[in-house]
Amino acid sequence: MMRRRALLALPLLAAPALARAQTAPLAVVASFTILADMARQIGGPRVAVTAIVGPDVDSHVFQARPSHAEALRNAGLVLRNDIGFEPWLDRLLGAAGPRGRVVTVTEGITPRVLEGGHNHSHGGPGRRQQHFVAPRRVPDPHAWQDLRLAATYLRNIEAALTAADPAGAAEYRSRAAAYGARLAALDTWVRAQIATVPEARRKVITNHDAFGYFGAAYGVTFLAPQGLSTHGEPSAGDLGGLIRQVRAEGITAVFLENATNPAILERLAQEAGVRVQGRLYADALSAEGGPAPSYEAMFRHNLGLLVPAMRGAA
């Protein structure tokens, strides 16, 4: 009789463990830290988010490891920016075969398009030949730099989380609405800060063209020796032209970026006779404890450097 009672009790003992298994956080893998932070803000405790490209790492030149394929394989949801930002990701997804859905969070955004084209040279000493790469229309992937476009990111992430975890729909909707309200208030603050800088002073030099959406949204001209990607180097002519512009226009806002090689910009600053004013966060957040561990903190940190530097006060 006692043995029979013990057997009858087994399902009751197993029930709490089963419940815990059913409410385990949804495994979400984001391609880089900014998307990971957005997913955490909307997902809250219902999600466990991993970023493939970590803090202070350049997504343009990232090299994946087997552990990244394993994370993708086990993910219940994969979030990507696309528009050419993660050129390595398609190959990694093909190798991993993720069980979860892969969602492009920029879906619905019409990308800015730039005309790309440059001179470059090949060959060693005595054999250098100049070639011209014809201009081509290149989509700009850095749409998160416009806080108003972040609403599309949030909407797509909320929908993706809801599809992967329908039981959490109400929570995702509530958290996305609160997050969206904070970003709208942040957008208003950014515009007010930029408005304190005379229009003629709103010019900034950075490593590469990561701030095009920011410039278009907030009325700032960004100039960069490198293009949309951090691959390659600018030609001597392009770099020389930018140095002359810095001198002629008295541009004082010259910044490194956290996840890029500083050598080119440091050379520009030295030859133009200006001082590098600090480090902006463009394509990656900082680690916890750094100045930009979240998307919101990134904007506040960047504005705290940009505004006084553009005024010439820093």
mmCIF file of C-alpha atoms in Angstrom:
data_model
loop_
_atom_site.group_PDB
_atom_site.id
_atom_site.type_symbol
_atom_site.label_atom_id
_atom_site.label_comp_id
_atom_site.label_asym_id
_atom_site.label_seq_id
_atom_site.Cartn_x
_atom_site.Cartn_y
_atom_site.Cartn_z
ATOM 1 C CA MET A 1 0.000 0.000 0.000
ATOM 2 C CA MET A 2 2.790 2.394 0.898
ATOM 3 C CA ARG A 3 4.542 1.554 -2.373
ATOM 4 C CA ARG A 4 1.359 2.351 -4.315
ATOM 5 C CA ARG A 5 0.978 5.728 -2.571
ATOM 6 C CA ALA A 6 4.574 6.610 -3.406
ATOM 7 C CA LEU A 7 4.001 5.809 -7.067
ATOM 8 C CA LEU A 8 0.832 7.917 -7.136
ATOM 9 C CA ALA A 9 2.772 10.837 -5.668
ATOM 10 C CA LEU A 10 5.430 10.855 -8.381
ATOM 11 C CA PRO A 11 3.485 12.934 -10.939
ATOM 12 C CA LEU A 12 2.741 15.509 -8.232
ATOM 13 C CA LEU A 13 6.451 15.798 -7.398
ATOM 14 C CA ALA A 14 7.345 16.141 -11.081
ATOM 15 C CA ALA A 15 4.820 18.905 -11.796
ATOM 16 C CA PRO A 16 6.846 21.861 -10.407
ATOM 17 C CA ALA A 17 9.905 20.794 -12.394
ATOM 18 C CA LEU A 18 7.747 20.546 -15.528
ATOM 19 C CA ALA A 19 6.360 24.027 -14.890
ATOM 20 C CA ARG A 20 9.865 25.430 -14.513
ATOM 21 C CA ALA A 21 10.876 23.844 -17.821
ATOM 22 C CA GLN A 22 7.862 25.367 -19.568
ATOM 23 C CA THR A 23 8.620 28.868 -18.266
ATOM 24 C CA ALA A 24 12.345 28.831 -19.063
ATOM 25 C CA PRO A 25 13.405 32.115 -20.715
ATOM 26 C CA LEU A 26 13.257 32.251 -24.507
ATOM 27 C CA ALA A 27 16.798 31.970 -25.922
ATOM 28 C CA VAL A 28 17.337 34.986 -28.190
ATOM 29 C CA VAL A 29 20.517 35.587 -30.192
ATOM 30 C CA ALA A 30 21.126 39.075 -31.588
ATOM 31 C CA SER A 31 23.823 39.806 -34.135
ATOM 32 C CA PHE A 32 25.324 42.696 -32.097
ATOM 33 C CA THR A 33 25.010 44.512 -28.794
ATOM 34 C CA ILE A 34 22.556 47.273 -29.752
ATOM 35 C CA LEU A 35 19.961 44.738 -30.941
ATOM 36 C CA ALA A 36 20.647 42.627 -27.864
ATOM 37 C CA ASP A 37 19.901 45.571 -25.584
ATOM 38 C CA MET A 38 16.651 46.351 -27.414
ATOM 39 C CA ALA A 39 15.585 42.714 -27.078
ATOM 40 C CA ARG A 40 16.323 42.730 -23.341
ATOM 41 C CA GLN A 41 14.375 45.946 -22.827
ATOM 42 C CA ILE A 42 11.301 44.497 -24.544
ATOM 43 C CA GLY A 43 11.673 40.877 -23.453
ATOM 44 C CA GLY A 44 12.440 41.479 -19.798
ATOM 45 C CA PRO A 45 12.696 38.350 -17.633
ATOM 46 C CA ARG A 46 10.998 36.191 -20.276
ATOM 47 C CA VAL A 47 14.116 36.201 -22.485
ATOM 48 C CA ALA A 48 17.790 35.268 -22.223
ATOM 49 C CA VAL A 49 19.657 37.319 -24.834
ATOM 50 C CA THR A 50 23.119 36.686 -26.287
ATOM 51 C CA ALA A 51 24.972 39.000 -28.684
ATOM 52 C CA ILE A 52 27.223 37.312 -31.251
ATOM 53 C CA VAL A 53 29.381 40.423 -31.652
ATOM 54 C CA GLY A 54 30.133 41.616 -28.144
ATOM 55 C CA PRO A 55 30.857 45.012 -26.562
ATOM 56 C CA ASP A 56 33.474 47.216 -28.234
ATOM 57 C CA VAL A 57 33.837 44.817 -31.191
ATOM 58 C CA ASP A 58 33.568 45.882 -34.854
ATOM 59 C CA SER A 59 30.741 43.991 -36.614
ATOM 60 C CA HIS A 60 32.079 44.899 -40.063
ATOM 61 C CA VAL A 61 35.237 42.781 -39.655
ATOM 62 C CA PHE A 62 33.995 40.220 -37.140
ATOM 63 C CA GLN A 63 35.307 36.652 -37.292
ATOM 64 C CA ALA A 64 32.850 34.026 -36.033
ATOM 65 C CA ARG A 65 33.852 31.016 -33.925
ATOM 66 C CA PRO A 66 32.235 27.551 -33.590
ATOM 67 C CA SER A 67 30.645 28.647 -30.297
ATOM 68 C CA HIS A 68 28.670 31.302 -32.176
ATOM 69 C CA ALA A 69 27.228 28.666 -34.522
ATOM 70 C CA GLU A 70 26.220 26.614 -31.487
ATOM 71 C CA ALA A 71 24.430 29.604 -29.942
ATOM 72 C CA LEU A 72 22.534 30.181 -33.168
ATOM 73 C CA ARG A 73 21.624 26.508 -33.465
ATOM 74 C CA ASN A 74 19.987 26.513 -30.033
ATOM 75 C CA ALA A 75 18.266 29.887 -30.310
ATOM 76 C CA GLY A 76 14.502 30.168 -30.209
ATOM 77 C CA LEU A 77 14.808 33.488 -32.071
ATOM 78 C CA VAL A 78 17.599 35.200 -34.036
ATOM 79 C CA LEU A 79 17.619 38.978 -34.592
ATOM 80 C CA ARG A 80 19.659 40.620 -37.347
ATOM 81 C CA ASN A 81 20.038 44.175 -38.656
ATOM 82 C CA ASP A 82 20.919 43.256 -42.266
ATOM 83 C CA ILE A 83 21.198 45.989 -44.976
ATOM 84 C CA GLY A 84 24.727 44.626 -45.387
ATOM 85 C CA PHE A 85 25.793 45.271 -41.792
ATOM 86 C CA GLU A 86 26.658 41.651 -40.925
ATOM 87 C CA PRO A 87 28.262 40.249 -44.121
ATOM 88 C CA TRP A 88 29.438 37.154 -42.205
ATOM 89 C CA LEU A 89 26.032 36.188 -40.804
ATOM 90 C CA ASP A 90 24.468 34.368 -43.765
ATOM 91 C CA ARG A 91 27.378 31.935 -43.903
ATOM 92 C CA LEU A 92 27.188 31.400 -40.143
ATOM 93 C CA LEU A 93 23.431 30.802 -40.259
ATOM 94 C CA GLY A 94 23.917 28.281 -43.066
ATOM 95 C CA ALA A 95 26.435 26.370 -40.980
ATOM 96 C CA ALA A 96 24.373 26.539 -37.785
ATOM 97 C CA GLY A 97 20.882 25.726 -39.061
ATOM 98 C CA PRO A 98 19.037 27.570 -36.244
ATOM 99 C CA ARG A 99 15.833 25.972 -34.978
ATOM 100 C CA GLY A 100 14.257 29.379 -34.314
ATOM 101 C CA ARG A 101 13.040 32.034 -36.719
ATOM 102 C CA VAL A 102 15.530 34.571 -38.119
ATOM 103 C CA VAL A 103 14.070 38.101 -38.106
ATOM 104 C CA THR A 104 15.413 41.223 -39.825
ATOM 105 C CA VAL A 105 14.556 44.065 -37.458
ATOM 106 C CA THR A 106 15.015 46.815 -40.072
ATOM 107 C CA GLU A 107 12.096 45.443 -42.118
ATOM 108 C CA GLY A 108 9.973 48.442 -43.125
ATOM 109 C CA ILE A 109 12.829 50.979 -43.062
ATOM 110 C CA THR A 110 13.870 52.525 -46.373
ATOM 111 C CA PRO A 111 17.672 52.745 -46.112
ATOM 112 C CA ARG A 112 19.643 55.875 -46.824
ATOM 113 C CA VAL A 113 21.655 55.368 -49.992
ATOM 114 C CA LEU A 114 25.113 56.814 -50.538
ATOM 115 C CA GLU A 115 27.132 57.131 -53.699
ATOM 116 C CA GLY A 116 30.283 55.060 -53.197
ATOM 117 C CA GLY A 117 33.383 55.413 -55.360
ATOM 118 C CA HIS A 118 37.066 56.047 -54.783
ATOM 119 C CA ASN A 119 40.582 55.963 -56.129
ATOM 120 C CA HIS A 120 42.913 53.307 -54.842
ATOM 121 C CA SER A 121 46.276 51.864 -55.813
ATOM 122 C CA HIS A 122 47.846 48.459 -56.316
ATOM 123 C CA GLY A 123 51.436 47.256 -56.572
ATOM 124 C CA GLY A 124 54.677 47.823 -54.701
ATOM 125 C CA PRO A 125 57.195 50.663 -55.031
ATOM 126 C CA GLY A 126 57.699 51.648 -58.650
ATOM 127 C CA ARG A 127 54.655 49.652 -59.733
ATOM 128 C CA ARG A 128 51.804 51.640 -58.180
ATOM 129 C CA GLN A 129 48.838 52.003 -60.495
ATOM 130 C CA GLN A 130 45.825 54.203 -59.785
ATOM 131 C CA HIS A 131 42.395 52.744 -60.419
ATOM 132 C CA PHE A 132 38.991 54.350 -60.138
ATOM 133 C CA VAL A 133 36.085 52.386 -58.782
ATOM 134 C CA ALA A 134 32.945 53.735 -60.448
ATOM 135 C CA PRO A 135 30.358 55.249 -58.101
ATOM 136 C CA ARG A 136 27.671 52.836 -56.966
ATOM 137 C CA ARG A 137 24.653 53.231 -54.750
ATOM 138 C CA VAL A 138 25.389 51.750 -51.332
ATOM 139 C CA PRO A 139 22.680 51.295 -48.670
ATOM 140 C CA ASP A 140 23.580 52.579 -45.202
ATOM 141 C CA PRO A 141 22.844 49.947 -42.506
ATOM 142 C CA HIS A 142 23.260 52.200 -39.425
ATOM 143 C CA ALA A 143 19.554 53.059 -39.078
ATOM 144 C CA TRP A 144 19.597 52.799 -35.257
ATOM 145 C CA GLN A 145 21.400 56.160 -35.190
ATOM 146 C CA ASP A 146 18.017 57.864 -35.752
ATOM 147 C CA LEU A 147 15.896 57.447 -32.621
ATOM 148 C CA ARG A 148 12.673 57.854 -34.592
ATOM 149 C CA LEU A 149 13.584 54.863 -36.749
ATOM 150 C CA ALA A 150 14.085 52.879 -33.542
ATOM 151 C CA ALA A 151 10.270 52.608 -33.394
ATOM 152 C CA THR A 152 10.461 50.195 -36.355
ATOM 153 C CA TYR A 153 13.143 48.141 -34.614
ATOM 154 C CA LEU A 154 10.949 47.924 -31.510
ATOM 155 C CA ARG A 155 7.834 46.975 -33.450
ATOM 156 C CA ASN A 156 9.648 44.177 -35.296
ATOM 157 C CA ILE A 157 11.300 42.844 -32.133
ATOM 158 C CA GLU A 158 8.012 42.862 -30.219
ATOM 159 C CA ALA A 159 6.282 40.977 -33.052
ATOM 160 C CA ALA A 160 9.127 38.447 -33.255
ATOM 161 C CA LEU A 161 9.092 37.790 -29.497
ATOM 162 C CA THR A 162 5.302 37.425 -29.515
ATOM 163 C CA ALA A 163 5.442 34.930 -32.385
ATOM 164 C CA ALA A 164 8.098 32.895 -30.576
ATOM 165 C CA ASP A 165 6.389 33.145 -27.172
ATOM 166 C CA PRO A 166 2.655 33.963 -27.551
ATOM 167 C CA ALA A 167 2.054 33.612 -23.806
ATOM 168 C CA GLY A 168 4.209 36.696 -23.250
ATOM 169 C CA ALA A 169 2.359 38.914 -25.757
ATOM 170 C CA ALA A 170 0.846 41.305 -23.207
ATOM 171 C CA GLU A 171 4.152 41.718 -21.373
ATOM 172 C CA TYR A 172 6.073 42.333 -24.584
ATOM 173 C CA ARG A 173 3.498 44.883 -25.717
ATOM 174 C CA SER A 174 3.630 46.759 -22.411
ATOM 175 C CA ARG A 175 7.421 46.816 -22.217
ATOM 176 C CA ALA A 176 7.760 47.884 -25.874
ATOM 177 C CA ALA A 177 5.333 50.763 -25.316
ATOM 178 C CA ALA A 178 7.230 51.984 -22.239
ATOM 179 C CA TYR A 179 10.575 51.645 -24.019
ATOM 180 C CA GLY A 180 9.245 53.490 -27.066
ATOM 181 C CA ALA A 181 8.064 56.355 -24.855
ATOM 182 C CA ARG A 182 11.533 56.646 -23.299
ATOM 183 C CA LEU A 183 13.180 56.724 -26.725
ATOM 184 C CA ALA A 184 10.731 59.386 -27.949
ATOM 185 C CA ALA A 185 11.614 61.540 -24.932
ATOM 186 C CA LEU A 186 15.314 60.916 -25.609
ATOM 187 C CA ASP A 187 14.828 62.017 -29.233
ATOM 188 C CA THR A 188 13.295 65.291 -28.010
ATOM 189 C CA TRP A 189 16.253 65.825 -25.670
ATOM 190 C CA VAL A 190 18.791 65.145 -28.447
ATOM 191 C CA ARG A 191 17.123 67.725 -30.707
ATOM 192 C CA ALA A 192 17.141 70.306 -27.914
ATOM 193 C CA GLN A 193 20.841 69.701 -27.279
ATOM 194 C CA ILE A 194 21.789 70.012 -30.957
ATOM 195 C CA ALA A 195 19.751 73.227 -31.200
ATOM 196 C CA THR A 196 22.196 74.886 -28.778
ATOM 197 C CA VAL A 197 24.977 74.587 -31.393
ATOM 198 C CA PRO A 198 25.082 77.184 -34.211
ATOM 199 C CA GLU A 199 24.342 75.513 -37.550
ATOM 200 C CA ALA A 200 27.709 76.501 -38.999
ATOM 201 C CA ARG A 201 29.451 74.611 -36.167
ATOM 202 C CA ARG A 202 27.561 71.328 -36.625
ATOM 203 C CA LYS A 203 30.376 69.405 -38.317
ATOM 204 C CA VAL A 204 32.008 66.267 -36.947
ATOM 205 C CA ILE A 205 34.852 63.982 -38.067
ATOM 206 C CA THR A 206 34.620 60.265 -37.191
ATOM 207 C CA ASN A 207 36.390 57.079 -38.322
ATOM 208 C CA HIS A 208 33.752 55.797 -40.767
ATOM 209 C CA ASP A 209 30.300 56.711 -42.075
ATOM 210 C CA ALA A 210 28.342 55.340 -39.122
ATOM 211 C CA PHE A 211 26.428 58.527 -38.268
ATOM 212 C CA GLY A 212 24.634 59.302 -41.530
ATOM 213 C CA TYR A 213 21.171 58.692 -40.080
ATOM 214 C CA PHE A 214 22.069 60.756 -37.017
ATOM 215 C CA GLY A 215 23.230 63.607 -39.221
ATOM 216 C CA ALA A 216 20.109 63.524 -41.399
ATOM 217 C CA ALA A 217 17.782 63.360 -38.393
ATOM 218 C CA TYR A 218 19.434 66.000 -36.207
ATOM 219 C CA GLY A 219 21.055 68.411 -38.665
ATOM 220 C CA VAL A 220 24.728 67.517 -38.188
ATOM 221 C CA THR A 221 27.273 66.984 -40.981
ATOM 222 C CA PHE A 222 29.497 63.956 -40.375
ATOM 223 C CA LEU A 223 32.696 63.484 -42.367
ATOM 224 C CA ALA A 224 34.805 60.322 -42.321
ATOM 225 C CA PRO A 225 38.027 59.114 -43.956
ATOM 226 C CA GLN A 226 36.531 55.611 -44.281
ATOM 227 C CA GLY A 227 33.227 54.685 -45.908
ATOM 228 C CA LEU A 228 30.241 52.741 -44.590
ATOM 229 C CA SER A 229 32.448 49.797 -43.671
ATOM 230 C CA THR A 230 35.724 49.786 -41.767
ATOM 231 C CA HIS A 231 37.291 47.520 -44.412
ATOM 232 C CA GLY A 232 40.172 49.083 -46.334
ATOM 233 C CA GLU A 233 41.774 52.510 -46.109
ATOM 234 C CA PRO A 234 41.035 55.887 -47.720
ATOM 235 C CA SER A 235 43.165 57.074 -50.600
ATOM 236 C CA ALA A 236 45.862 59.660 -49.944
ATOM 237 C CA GLY A 237 43.817 62.158 -51.958
ATOM 238 C CA ASP A 238 40.652 61.598 -49.922
ATOM 239 C CA LEU A 239 42.517 61.868 -46.635
ATOM 240 C CA GLY A 240 44.377 64.989 -47.767
ATOM 241 C CA GLY A 241 41.149 66.642 -48.847
ATOM 242 C CA LEU A 242 39.568 65.971 -45.470
ATOM 243 C CA ILE A 243 42.607 67.384 -43.648
ATOM 244 C CA ARG A 244 42.382 70.564 -45.715
ATOM 245 C CA GLN A 245 38.665 70.858 -44.942
ATOM 246 C CA VAL A 246 39.258 70.485 -41.200
ATOM 247 C CA ARG A 247 41.827 73.297 -41.323
ATOM 248 C CA ALA A 248 39.804 75.593 -43.587
ATOM 249 C CA GLU A 249 36.512 75.267 -41.716
ATOM 250 C CA GLY A 250 37.954 75.149 -38.210
ATOM 251 C CA ILE A 251 36.291 71.824 -37.382
ATOM 252 C CA THR A 252 36.934 71.011 -33.725
ATOM 253 C CA ALA A 253 34.702 67.955 -33.232
ATOM 254 C CA VAL A 254 37.063 65.094 -34.128
ATOM 255 C CA PHE A 255 36.265 61.706 -32.603
ATOM 256 C CA LEU A 256 37.438 58.123 -32.540
ATOM 257 C CA GLU A 257 34.884 55.313 -32.452
ATOM 258 C CA ASN A 258 34.940 52.626 -29.814
ATOM 259 C CA ALA A 259 35.137 49.590 -32.107
ATOM 260 C CA THR A 260 37.412 50.776 -34.922
ATOM 261 C CA ASN A 261 41.147 51.090 -35.561
ATOM 262 C CA PRO A 262 42.216 54.577 -34.411
ATOM 263 C CA ALA A 263 45.328 54.868 -36.604
ATOM 264 C CA ILE A 264 43.765 56.667 -39.594
ATOM 265 C CA LEU A 265 41.899 59.242 -37.535
ATOM 266 C CA GLU A 266 44.866 59.883 -35.259
ATOM 267 C CA ARG A 267 46.981 60.574 -38.346
ATOM 268 C CA LEU A 268 44.312 62.947 -39.685
ATOM 269 C CA ALA A 269 44.133 64.834 -36.376
ATOM 270 C CA GLN A 270 47.904 65.141 -36.161
ATOM 271 C CA GLU A 271 48.308 66.450 -39.717
ATOM 272 C CA ALA A 272 45.332 68.815 -39.405
ATOM 273 C CA GLY A 273 46.640 70.170 -36.120
ATOM 274 C CA VAL A 274 43.535 69.320 -34.089
ATOM 275 C CA ARG A 275 42.929 67.276 -30.963
ATOM 276 C CA VAL A 276 40.845 64.090 -30.825
ATOM 277 C CA GLN A 277 38.001 64.941 -28.455
ATOM 278 C CA GLY A 278 37.104 61.477 -27.239
ATOM 279 C CA ARG A 279 35.463 58.236 -28.266
ATOM 280 C CA LEU A 280 31.937 57.898 -29.665
ATOM 281 C CA TYR A 281 29.883 54.703 -29.629
ATOM 282 C CA ALA A 282 28.540 53.873 -33.069
ATOM 283 C CA ASP A 283 28.279 50.163 -33.951
ATOM 284 C CA ALA A 284 28.740 48.543 -30.538
ATOM 285 C CA LEU A 285 27.901 49.309 -26.926
ATOM 286 C CA SER A 286 30.405 49.303 -24.097
ATOM 287 C CA ALA A 287 30.617 46.558 -21.513
ATOM 288 C CA GLU A 288 28.694 46.931 -18.251
ATOM 289 C CA GLY A 289 30.415 49.582 -16.187
ATOM 290 C CA GLY A 290 31.461 51.490 -19.313
ATOM 291 C CA PRO A 291 29.984 54.779 -20.538
ATOM 292 C CA ALA A 292 27.507 53.224 -23.000
ATOM 293 C CA PRO A 293 26.206 49.848 -21.754
ATOM 294 C CA SER A 294 22.741 50.442 -23.282
ATOM 295 C CA TYR A 295 21.250 52.028 -26.402
ATOM 296 C CA GLU A 296 19.868 54.926 -24.360
ATOM 297 C CA ALA A 297 23.164 55.453 -22.538
ATOM 298 C CA MET A 298 24.986 55.446 -25.899
ATOM 299 C CA PHE A 299 23.002 58.455 -27.115
ATOM 300 C CA ARG A 300 23.481 60.356 -23.860
ATOM 301 C CA HIS A 301 27.212 59.656 -23.839
ATOM 302 C CA ASN A 302 27.659 60.680 -27.484
ATOM 303 C CA LEU A 303 25.698 63.914 -27.072
ATOM 304 C CA GLY A 304 27.684 64.760 -23.957
ATOM 305 C CA LEU A 305 30.828 64.756 -26.111
ATOM 306 C CA LEU A 306 29.474 66.054 -29.411
ATOM 307 C CA VAL A 307 27.757 69.236 -28.279
ATOM 308 C CA PRO A 308 30.685 70.931 -26.471
ATOM 309 C CA ALA A 309 33.136 69.738 -29.138
ATOM 310 C CA MET A 310 31.072 71.228 -31.965
ATOM 311 C CA ARG A 311 30.893 74.512 -30.070
ATOM 312 C CA GLY A 312 34.689 74.437 -29.799
ATOM 313 C CA ALA A 313 34.489 74.430 -26.004
ATOM 314 C CA ALA A 314 36.047 71.022 -25.390
#
